[in-house]
């Protein structure tokens, strides 16, 4: 019995790792898009970076579909809030932007909402199992 529980836990963890890898890929599309705005329209840099957007979105779409085979949509979609985290990191490290207190408060509100959705989904699942 413990072995099945262990396997189930490992599958859930690997599912979340794959999900967050997909979310990281999605954030790279945003990074390429913002970086492309520094170039003239249809210049080589612009085309290269927007090509990166297309590749990242394509890769994300394929991984996302695989994740949804093993995870409820509500849980997977709620985890997309991680793109905010990556946006903050890119803003500070790559674009030299600052993080203001209202940005942190906003992110905490969104994260709290995600936690409510996930805990509600767990509670609903537990009630249906009883």
PDB file of C-alpha atoms in Angstrom:
ATOM      1  CA  UNK A   1       0.000   0.000   0.000  1.00  0.00           C
ATOM      2  CA  UNK A   2       2.811   2.416   0.845  1.00  0.00           C
ATOM      3  CA  UNK A   3       4.480   1.718  -2.473  1.00  0.00           C
ATOM      4  CA  UNK A   4       1.348   2.830  -4.375  1.00  0.00           C
ATOM      5  CA  UNK A   5       1.147   5.978  -2.254  1.00  0.00           C
ATOM      6  CA  UNK A   6       4.824   6.693  -2.912  1.00  0.00           C
ATOM      7  CA  UNK A   7       4.381   6.211  -6.652  1.00  0.00           C
ATOM      8  CA  UNK A   8       1.318   8.457  -6.675  1.00  0.00           C
ATOM      9  CA  UNK A   9       3.216  11.198  -4.828  1.00  0.00           C
ATOM     10  CA  UNK A  10       6.162  10.933  -7.231  1.00  0.00           C
ATOM     11  CA  UNK A  11       3.790  11.215 -10.220  1.00  0.00           C
ATOM     12  CA  UNK A  12       2.149  14.309  -8.728  1.00  0.00           C
ATOM     13  CA  UNK A  13       5.515  15.931  -8.072  1.00  0.00           C
ATOM     14  CA  UNK A  14       6.774  15.154 -11.563  1.00  0.00           C
ATOM     15  CA  UNK A  15       3.483  16.470 -12.985  1.00  0.00           C
ATOM     16  CA  UNK A  16       3.936  19.762 -11.146  1.00  0.00           C
ATOM     17  CA  UNK A  17       7.574  19.989 -12.230  1.00  0.00           C
ATOM     18  CA  UNK A  18       6.563  19.499 -15.861  1.00  0.00           C
ATOM     19  CA  UNK A  19       3.756  22.040 -15.423  1.00  0.00           C
ATOM     20  CA  UNK A  20       6.160  24.630 -14.045  1.00  0.00           C
ATOM     21  CA  UNK A  21       8.637  23.901 -16.808  1.00  0.00           C
ATOM     22  CA  UNK A  22       5.833  24.676 -19.278  1.00  0.00           C
ATOM     23  CA  UNK A  23       5.047  27.880 -17.382  1.00  0.00           C
ATOM     24  CA  UNK A  24       8.722  28.834 -17.541  1.00  0.00           C
ATOM     25  CA  UNK A  25       8.636  28.300 -21.327  1.00  0.00           C
ATOM     26  CA  UNK A  26       5.538  30.517 -21.496  1.00  0.00           C
ATOM     27  CA  UNK A  27       7.371  33.220 -19.570  1.00  0.00           C
ATOM     28  CA  UNK A  28      10.201  33.051 -22.106  1.00  0.00           C
ATOM     29  CA  UNK A  29       7.677  34.005 -24.800  1.00  0.00           C
ATOM     30  CA  UNK A  30       6.890  37.166 -22.828  1.00  0.00           C
ATOM     31  CA  UNK A  31      10.587  37.843 -22.359  1.00  0.00           C
ATOM     32  CA  UNK A  32      11.251  37.536 -26.100  1.00  0.00           C
ATOM     33  CA  UNK A  33       8.239  39.718 -26.864  1.00  0.00           C
ATOM     34  CA  UNK A  34       9.351  42.519 -24.551  1.00  0.00           C
ATOM     35  CA  UNK A  35      12.918  42.275 -25.844  1.00  0.00           C
ATOM     36  CA  UNK A  36      11.698  42.503 -29.440  1.00  0.00           C
ATOM     37  CA  UNK A  37      10.086  45.857 -28.687  1.00  0.00           C
ATOM     38  CA  UNK A  38      13.576  47.377 -28.548  1.00  0.00           C
ATOM     39  CA  UNK A  39      14.116  46.621 -32.262  1.00  0.00           C
ATOM     40  CA  UNK A  40      12.668  48.220 -35.369  1.00  0.00           C
ATOM     41  CA  UNK A  41       9.708  46.409 -36.893  1.00  0.00           C
ATOM     42  CA  UNK A  42      10.868  43.557 -39.180  1.00  0.00           C
ATOM     43  CA  UNK A  43      14.541  44.143 -38.393  1.00  0.00           C
ATOM     44  CA  UNK A  44      16.641  40.961 -37.970  1.00  0.00           C
ATOM     45  CA  UNK A  45      16.566  41.256 -34.158  1.00  0.00           C
ATOM     46  CA  UNK A  46      12.802  41.756 -34.150  1.00  0.00           C
ATOM     47  CA  UNK A  47      12.222  38.752 -36.425  1.00  0.00           C
ATOM     48  CA  UNK A  48      14.588  36.556 -34.387  1.00  0.00           C
ATOM     49  CA  UNK A  49      12.936  37.430 -31.088  1.00  0.00           C
ATOM     50  CA  UNK A  50       9.415  37.022 -32.421  1.00  0.00           C
ATOM     51  CA  UNK A  51      10.496  33.696 -33.866  1.00  0.00           C
ATOM     52  CA  UNK A  52      11.482  32.863 -30.278  1.00  0.00           C
ATOM     53  CA  UNK A  53       7.974  33.835 -29.161  1.00  0.00           C
ATOM     54  CA  UNK A  54       6.419  31.469 -31.694  1.00  0.00           C
ATOM     55  CA  UNK A  55       8.748  28.592 -30.769  1.00  0.00           C
ATOM     56  CA  UNK A  56       8.167  29.111 -27.041  1.00  0.00           C
ATOM     57  CA  UNK A  57       4.380  29.252 -27.462  1.00  0.00           C
ATOM     58  CA  UNK A  58       4.433  26.123 -29.628  1.00  0.00           C
ATOM     59  CA  UNK A  59       6.524  24.212 -27.068  1.00  0.00           C
ATOM     60  CA  UNK A  60       4.317  25.481 -24.246  1.00  0.00           C
ATOM     61  CA  UNK A  61       1.133  24.366 -26.038  1.00  0.00           C
ATOM     62  CA  UNK A  62       2.435  20.836 -26.524  1.00  0.00           C
ATOM     63  CA  UNK A  63       3.637  20.478 -22.931  1.00  0.00           C
ATOM     64  CA  UNK A  64       0.412  22.057 -21.596  1.00  0.00           C
ATOM     65  CA  UNK A  65      -1.721  19.492 -23.422  1.00  0.00           C
ATOM     66  CA  UNK A  66       0.334  16.668 -21.936  1.00  0.00           C
ATOM     67  CA  UNK A  67       0.015  18.147 -18.442  1.00  0.00           C
ATOM     68  CA  UNK A  68      -3.773  18.348 -18.773  1.00  0.00           C
ATOM     69  CA  UNK A  69      -3.916  14.605 -19.399  1.00  0.00           C
ATOM     70  CA  UNK A  70      -2.673  14.035 -15.851  1.00  0.00           C
ATOM     71  CA  UNK A  71      -3.931  17.047 -13.894  1.00  0.00           C
ATOM     72  CA  UNK A  72      -7.257  18.841 -13.479  1.00  0.00           C
ATOM     73  CA  UNK A  73      -7.544  22.035 -15.507  1.00  0.00           C
ATOM     74  CA  UNK A  74      -8.420  24.064 -12.401  1.00  0.00           C
ATOM     75  CA  UNK A  75      -5.171  23.113 -10.698  1.00  0.00           C
ATOM     76  CA  UNK A  76      -3.024  23.551 -13.803  1.00  0.00           C
ATOM     77  CA  UNK A  77      -4.542  26.917 -14.685  1.00  0.00           C
ATOM     78  CA  UNK A  78      -4.226  28.196 -11.121  1.00  0.00           C
ATOM     79  CA  UNK A  79      -0.488  27.484 -11.254  1.00  0.00           C
ATOM     80  CA  UNK A  80      -0.035  29.807 -14.228  1.00  0.00           C
ATOM     81  CA  UNK A  81       0.340  32.591 -11.666  1.00  0.00           C
ATOM     82  CA  UNK A  82       3.994  31.532 -11.586  1.00  0.00           C
ATOM     83  CA  UNK A  83       4.449  33.619 -14.749  1.00  0.00           C
ATOM     84  CA  UNK A  84       4.173  36.686 -12.473  1.00  0.00           C
ATOM     85  CA  UNK A  85       7.132  35.417 -10.502  1.00  0.00           C
ATOM     86  CA  UNK A  86       9.198  34.979 -13.674  1.00  0.00           C
ATOM     87  CA  UNK A  87       8.127  38.410 -14.908  1.00  0.00           C
ATOM     88  CA  UNK A  88       9.410  39.975 -11.699  1.00  0.00           C
ATOM     89  CA  UNK A  89      12.728  38.173 -12.049  1.00  0.00           C
ATOM     90  CA  UNK A  90      13.133  39.184 -15.710  1.00  0.00           C
ATOM     91  CA  UNK A  91      12.153  42.759 -14.923  1.00  0.00           C
ATOM     92  CA  UNK A  92      14.760  43.115 -12.207  1.00  0.00           C
ATOM     93  CA  UNK A  93      17.641  41.071 -13.646  1.00  0.00           C
ATOM     94  CA  UNK A  94      17.310  41.735 -17.373  1.00  0.00           C
ATOM     95  CA  UNK A  95      15.426  45.003 -17.790  1.00  0.00           C
ATOM     96  CA  UNK A  96      16.666  46.806 -14.655  1.00  0.00           C
ATOM     97  CA  UNK A  97      13.144  47.485 -13.411  1.00  0.00           C
ATOM     98  CA  UNK A  98      12.265  47.889  -9.777  1.00  0.00           C
ATOM     99  CA  UNK A  99       9.666  46.068  -7.757  1.00  0.00           C
ATOM    100  CA  UNK A 100       7.350  48.377  -5.862  1.00  0.00           C
ATOM    101  CA  UNK A 101       5.430  47.429  -2.714  1.00  0.00           C
ATOM    102  CA  UNK A 102       2.079  47.557  -4.551  1.00  0.00           C
ATOM    103  CA  UNK A 103       3.421  44.998  -7.049  1.00  0.00           C
ATOM    104  CA  UNK A 104       4.326  42.633  -4.217  1.00  0.00           C
ATOM    105  CA  UNK A 105       0.930  43.158  -2.569  1.00  0.00           C
ATOM    106  CA  UNK A 106      -0.789  42.423  -5.875  1.00  0.00           C
ATOM    107  CA  UNK A 107       1.204  39.243  -6.377  1.00  0.00           C
ATOM    108  CA  UNK A 108       0.435  38.094  -2.827  1.00  0.00           C
ATOM    109  CA  UNK A 109      -3.286  38.643  -3.448  1.00  0.00           C
ATOM    110  CA  UNK A 110      -3.113  36.568  -6.621  1.00  0.00           C
ATOM    111  CA  UNK A 111      -1.154  33.806  -4.861  1.00  0.00           C
ATOM    112  CA  UNK A 112      -3.709  33.795  -2.017  1.00  0.00           C
ATOM    113  CA  UNK A 113      -6.456  33.371  -4.608  1.00  0.00           C
ATOM    114  CA  UNK A 114      -4.619  30.468  -6.182  1.00  0.00           C
ATOM    115  CA  UNK A 115      -4.187  28.801  -2.802  1.00  0.00           C
ATOM    116  CA  UNK A 116      -7.926  29.188  -2.174  1.00  0.00           C
ATOM    117  CA  UNK A 117      -8.729  27.563  -5.515  1.00  0.00           C
ATOM    118  CA  UNK A 118      -6.359  24.669  -4.905  1.00  0.00           C
ATOM    119  CA  UNK A 119      -7.530  24.088  -1.329  1.00  0.00           C
ATOM    120  CA  UNK A 120     -11.164  24.268  -2.479  1.00  0.00           C
ATOM    121  CA  UNK A 121     -10.445  21.717  -5.181  1.00  0.00           C
ATOM    122  CA  UNK A 122      -8.777  19.401  -2.626  1.00  0.00           C
ATOM    123  CA  UNK A 123     -11.721  19.766  -0.258  1.00  0.00           C
ATOM    124  CA  UNK A 124     -14.194  19.032  -3.055  1.00  0.00           C
ATOM    125  CA  UNK A 125     -12.215  15.932  -4.014  1.00  0.00           C
ATOM    126  CA  UNK A 126     -12.072  14.703  -0.410  1.00  0.00           C
ATOM    127  CA  UNK A 127     -15.831  15.205   0.012  1.00  0.00           C
ATOM    128  CA  UNK A 128     -16.552  13.242  -3.158  1.00  0.00           C
ATOM    129  CA  UNK A 129     -14.366  10.355  -1.921  1.00  0.00           C
ATOM    130  CA  UNK A 130     -16.343   9.997   1.327  1.00  0.00           C
TER     131      UNK A 130
END
